[in-house]
Short mmCIF file of C-alpha atoms in Angstrom, two decimals:
data_model
loop_
_atom_site.label_atom_id
_atom_site.label_comp_id
_atom_site.label_asym_id
_atom_site.label_seq_id
_atom_site.Cartn_x
_atom_site.Cartn_y
_atom_site.Cartn_z
CA MET V 1 -0.08 -0.02 0.01
CA PHE V 2 2.97 2.32 0.59
CA CYS V 3 5.96 3.09 -1.47
CA LEU V 4 9.32 4.04 0.15
CA SER V 5 10.81 6.86 -1.83
CA ASN V 6 14.46 6.24 -2.73
CA ARG V 7 15.73 9.41 -4.33
CA ARG V 8 19.08 11.19 -4.78
CA ARG V 9 19.48 14.85 -4.69
CA ARG V 10 21.74 15.67 -7.62
CA SER V 11 23.50 12.55 -8.53
CA ARG V 12 23.82 11.58 -12.08
CA LYS V 13 24.09 7.92 -11.13
CA PRO V 14 21.04 5.76 -11.95
CA THR V 15 18.48 5.91 -9.30
CA PRO V 16 17.45 2.42 -7.88
CA SER V 17 13.87 1.30 -8.22
CA PRO V 18 11.77 2.30 -5.17
CA HIS V 19 11.25 -0.21 -2.51
CA ILE V 20 7.52 -1.22 -1.99
CA VAL V 21 6.22 -2.53 1.24
CA GLU V 22 2.56 -3.67 1.73
CA ILE V 23 1.22 -2.03 4.79
CA PRO V 24 -2.57 -1.95 5.09
CA ILE V 25 -3.92 1.14 6.85
CA PRO V 26 -6.93 0.72 9.12
CA THR V 27 -10.25 1.46 7.69
CA PRO V 28 -13.68 1.71 9.33
CA ALA V 29 -14.67 -1.52 7.79
CA ASP V 30 -11.51 -3.37 8.84
CA ASP V 31 -11.50 -4.43 12.57
CA ASP V 32 -8.58 -6.65 12.12
CA ASP V 33 -5.77 -6.23 9.51
CA ASP V 34 -3.00 -8.53 8.63
CA ALA V 35 -0.68 -5.98 9.92
CA PRO V 36 -1.81 -4.97 13.43
CA LEU V 37 -0.94 -1.61 14.88
CA CYS V 38 0.39 -0.64 18.27
CA SER V 39 -1.46 1.56 20.69
CA ILE V 40 0.30 4.68 19.47
CA CYS V 41 -0.14 4.06 15.67
CA SER V 42 -3.68 2.84 16.05
CA ALA V 43 -4.64 6.16 17.46
CA LEU V 44 -3.55 7.99 14.24
CA ASP V 45 -6.21 8.90 11.77
CA ILE V 46 -4.06 7.97 8.60
CA HIS V 47 -7.07 8.43 6.26
CA THR V 48 -7.57 12.06 7.41
CA ILE V 49 -3.77 12.72 7.35
CA LEU V 50 -3.33 11.43 3.86
CA GLN V 51 -6.58 13.18 2.72
CA ASN V 52 -6.01 16.62 4.34
CA GLY V 53 -2.31 16.79 5.13
CA LEU V 54 -0.83 17.60 8.49
CA PRO V 55 1.55 20.72 9.09
CA LYS V 56 4.92 19.97 10.29
CA LYS V 57 4.38 22.11 13.24
CA SER V 58 1.50 19.85 14.27
CA ALA V 59 3.44 16.58 13.84
CA LEU V 60 2.08 13.78 15.80
CA PRO V 61 4.56 11.93 18.09
CA LEU V 62 5.33 8.29 17.46
CA GLY V 63 7.64 7.75 20.46
CA ASN V 64 11.40 6.94 20.79
CA LEU V 65 13.16 5.52 17.67
CA THR V 66 14.48 2.69 19.91
CA ASP V 67 10.98 1.66 20.76
CA ILE V 68 9.68 1.94 17.17
CA LEU V 69 12.56 -0.35 15.99
CA ALA V 70 11.67 -2.86 18.82
CA LYS V 71 8.01 -2.89 17.65
CA GLN V 72 8.57 -3.32 14.04
CA ASP V 73 7.64 -7.02 14.08
CA GLN V 74 4.44 -6.32 15.93
CA CYS V 75 3.20 -3.05 14.44
CA GLY V 76 2.78 -2.42 10.59
CA LEU V 77 3.45 1.29 10.77
CA CYS V 78 6.34 0.97 13.13
CA ARG V 79 7.80 -1.56 10.66
CA LEU V 80 7.41 0.90 7.86
CA VAL V 81 8.92 3.78 9.75
CA SER V 82 11.78 1.41 10.84
CA ILE V 83 12.46 0.50 7.24
CA VAL V 84 12.62 4.00 6.10
CA ILE V 85 15.00 5.18 8.83
CA GLN V 86 17.19 2.11 8.68
CA ARG V 87 17.67 2.50 4.76
CA ALA V 88 18.01 6.26 4.87
CA TRP V 89 20.43 6.37 7.78
CA HIS V 90 22.38 3.19 6.61
CA LEU V 91 22.06 1.74 10.01
CA ASP V 92 22.94 -1.70 8.74
CA LYS V 93 26.48 -0.37 7.83
CA GLN V 94 26.84 1.65 11.06
CA PRO V 95 25.36 -0.49 13.87
CA ASN V 96 27.21 1.34 16.61
CA ILE V 97 25.59 4.63 16.09
CA ASP V 98 23.97 5.95 19.24
CA ILE V 99 20.24 6.54 18.56
CA ALA V 100 19.13 6.58 22.19
CA GLY V 101 17.01 9.51 23.06
CA ILE V 102 15.94 10.24 19.51
CA THR V 103 12.17 10.62 19.13
CA CYS V 104 10.09 10.45 15.94
CA ALA V 105 6.92 12.35 14.83
CA LEU V 106 4.71 12.02 11.81
CA TYR V 107 3.34 14.80 9.45
CA ALA V 108 2.13 14.99 5.82
CA ARG V 109 2.32 17.58 3.12
CA GLU V 110 1.28 18.04 -0.35
CA CYS V 111 3.18 16.42 -3.15
CA GLY V 112 4.91 18.61 -5.59
CA TYR V 113 7.82 21.04 -5.75
CA PRO V 114 7.63 23.15 -2.58
CA HIS V 115 9.44 26.27 -3.90
CA ILE V 116 7.25 27.37 -6.68
CA PRO V 117 7.29 31.17 -6.85
CA ASP V 118 4.06 33.32 -6.47
CA TYR V 119 4.29 34.58 -10.07
CA ILE V 120 3.98 31.07 -11.44
CA PRO V 121 0.31 30.07 -12.20
CA ALA V 122 -1.33 27.88 -9.61
CA VAL V 123 -0.67 24.15 -9.99
CA LEU V 124 -2.45 21.26 -8.48
CA ARG V 125 -0.03 20.54 -5.58
CA ASP V 126 -2.89 19.23 -3.47
CA ILE V 127 -3.56 16.15 -5.42
CA SER V 128 -1.66 13.90 -2.94
CA HIS V 129 0.10 13.99 0.40
CA ARG V 130 3.07 12.24 1.43
CA LEU V 131 3.85 10.99 4.97
CA TYR V 132 7.18 12.42 6.52
CA ILE V 133 8.99 11.12 9.57
CA GLN V 134 10.51 13.98 11.70
CA THR V 135 13.33 13.01 14.07
CA SER V 136 14.32 15.08 17.09
CA ASP V 137 17.99 14.62 16.16
CA ARG V 138 20.26 13.06 13.49
CA PRO V 139 23.65 11.59 14.43
CA ARG V 140 26.59 13.22 12.81
CA GLU V 141 27.63 9.97 11.31
CA VAL V 142 24.38 9.71 9.64
CA SER V 143 24.49 13.21 8.14
CA THR V 144 28.01 12.60 6.94
CA ALA V 145 26.93 9.28 5.21
CA ILE V 146 23.85 10.91 3.59
CA ALA V 147 25.84 13.88 2.32
CA SER V 148 28.63 11.67 0.84
CA ALA V 149 26.19 9.32 -0.89
CA GLU V 150 24.18 12.33 -2.20
CA SER V 151 20.99 10.87 -0.84
CA ASN V 152 17.85 12.54 0.26
CA PHE V 153 17.71 13.74 3.94
CA MET V 154 13.91 13.62 4.01
CA LEU V 155 12.30 10.61 5.42
CA ASP V 156 9.09 10.28 3.26
CA ILE V 157 6.61 7.58 2.50
CA GLN V 158 4.05 7.63 -0.46
CA LEU V 159 0.85 5.88 -0.89
CA LEU V 160 0.62 3.59 -4.02
CA GLU V 161 -1.59 4.81 -6.65
CA GLU V 162 -3.85 1.63 -6.59
CA ASP V 163 -4.84 2.60 -2.95
CA ALA V 164 -5.26 6.29 -3.56
CA SER V 165 -8.98 6.01 -3.89
CA LYS V 166 -9.24 4.52 -0.40
CA VAL V 167 -8.40 7.96 0.98
CA GLY V 168 -10.49 9.92 -1.63
CA ARG V 169 -7.60 10.76 -3.93
CA THR V 170 -6.87 10.11 -7.67
CA ARG V 171 -3.92 8.08 -8.89
CA GLU V 172 -1.90 10.98 -9.95
CA LEU V 173 1.33 11.85 -8.01
CA HIS V 174 1.12 8.56 -5.95
CA GLY V 175 3.52 5.82 -5.97
CA ARG V 176 3.64 3.48 -8.98
CA ARG V 177 4.84 0.00 -9.18
CA VAL V 178 7.78 -0.31 -11.57
CA GLY V 179 8.74 -3.60 -13.18
CA ARG V 180 11.88 -4.72 -14.86
CA ASP V 181 10.48 -3.83 -18.31
CA VAL V 182 9.99 -0.28 -19.57
CA ASP V 183 6.31 0.62 -20.26
CA ILE V 184 6.73 2.01 -23.80
CA GLY V 185 3.16 2.92 -24.03
CA LEU V 186 3.33 5.05 -20.81
CA LEU V 187 6.35 6.81 -22.21
CA LYS V 188 4.58 7.58 -25.52
CA ARG V 189 1.58 8.86 -23.56
CA TRP V 190 3.83 11.27 -21.58
CA LEU V 191 5.56 12.45 -24.72
CA HIS V 192 2.14 13.07 -26.38
CA ILE V 193 0.96 15.06 -23.43
CA CYS V 194 4.29 17.05 -23.37
CA GLU V 195 4.19 17.89 -27.10
CA ASN V 196 0.46 18.50 -27.43
CA GLU V 197 -0.39 20.11 -24.13
CA HIS V 198 2.78 21.62 -22.54
CA GLY V 199 4.60 22.74 -25.63
CA GLY V 200 7.18 25.32 -25.05
CA LYS V 201 6.39 25.46 -21.31
CA CYS V 202 8.51 22.18 -20.90
CA GLU V 203 11.38 23.71 -22.74
CA THR V 204 11.55 26.99 -20.82
CA VAL V 205 10.56 26.08 -17.32
CA TRP V 206 11.78 28.31 -14.46
CA TRP V 207 13.49 25.50 -12.51
CA LYS V 208 15.43 24.04 -15.33
CA GLY V 209 18.98 25.13 -16.05
CA CYS V 210 20.21 25.99 -19.47
CA SER V 211 22.99 23.56 -19.60
CA ILE V 212 23.72 21.81 -22.88
CA LEU V 213 24.98 18.44 -23.37
CA LYS V 214 28.56 18.03 -24.69
CA SER V 215 28.93 17.04 -28.34
CA SER V 216 30.61 13.79 -27.30
CA VAL V 217 27.41 12.63 -25.50
CA ARG V 218 25.56 10.20 -27.86
CA PHE V 219 22.23 8.46 -27.48
#
């Protein structure tokens, strides 16, 4: 149901396919899920959070990171949060990092580029919301490892597109399952939309640099 984002900031290396983990979210009709939730996570209204968003200043506490890691085999959401942090912080490669005292909180914000200037026409940034994990601290070793790997510092989780309707959202801007084969039909549809609907807007967008590929680069 959720997709773990795996992005790089400005790396030119190939981006790995996102890891997808099936974690059912509680619904009014589901009294018992395959992935039960702990007392803290069961009190969260995930539907409302994904539907309306939740400001960072109002982030909901999830407890100590050590407790979340300890509960990952008993609670579906704790497991998902644990996977996100373990992968982003490379805890498997640095098992001796001191994470005692670090607390976590959950918030959600709209999907889209957050720094769009006011003079740019309004865009549909409120189509989807992504969950973000806020930590009270980040060990120096973790920050160094993330920076050297040019990875993303944000700890975010996105809902898969096939489950977007469960929270009253459309499929756009939600996580999409990616197989080993390229979907040529989807690429053609994107190109058609770009050429026939976007036109020059895609060639001269405000956020895109004017760098030109070297003549030695061949496709």
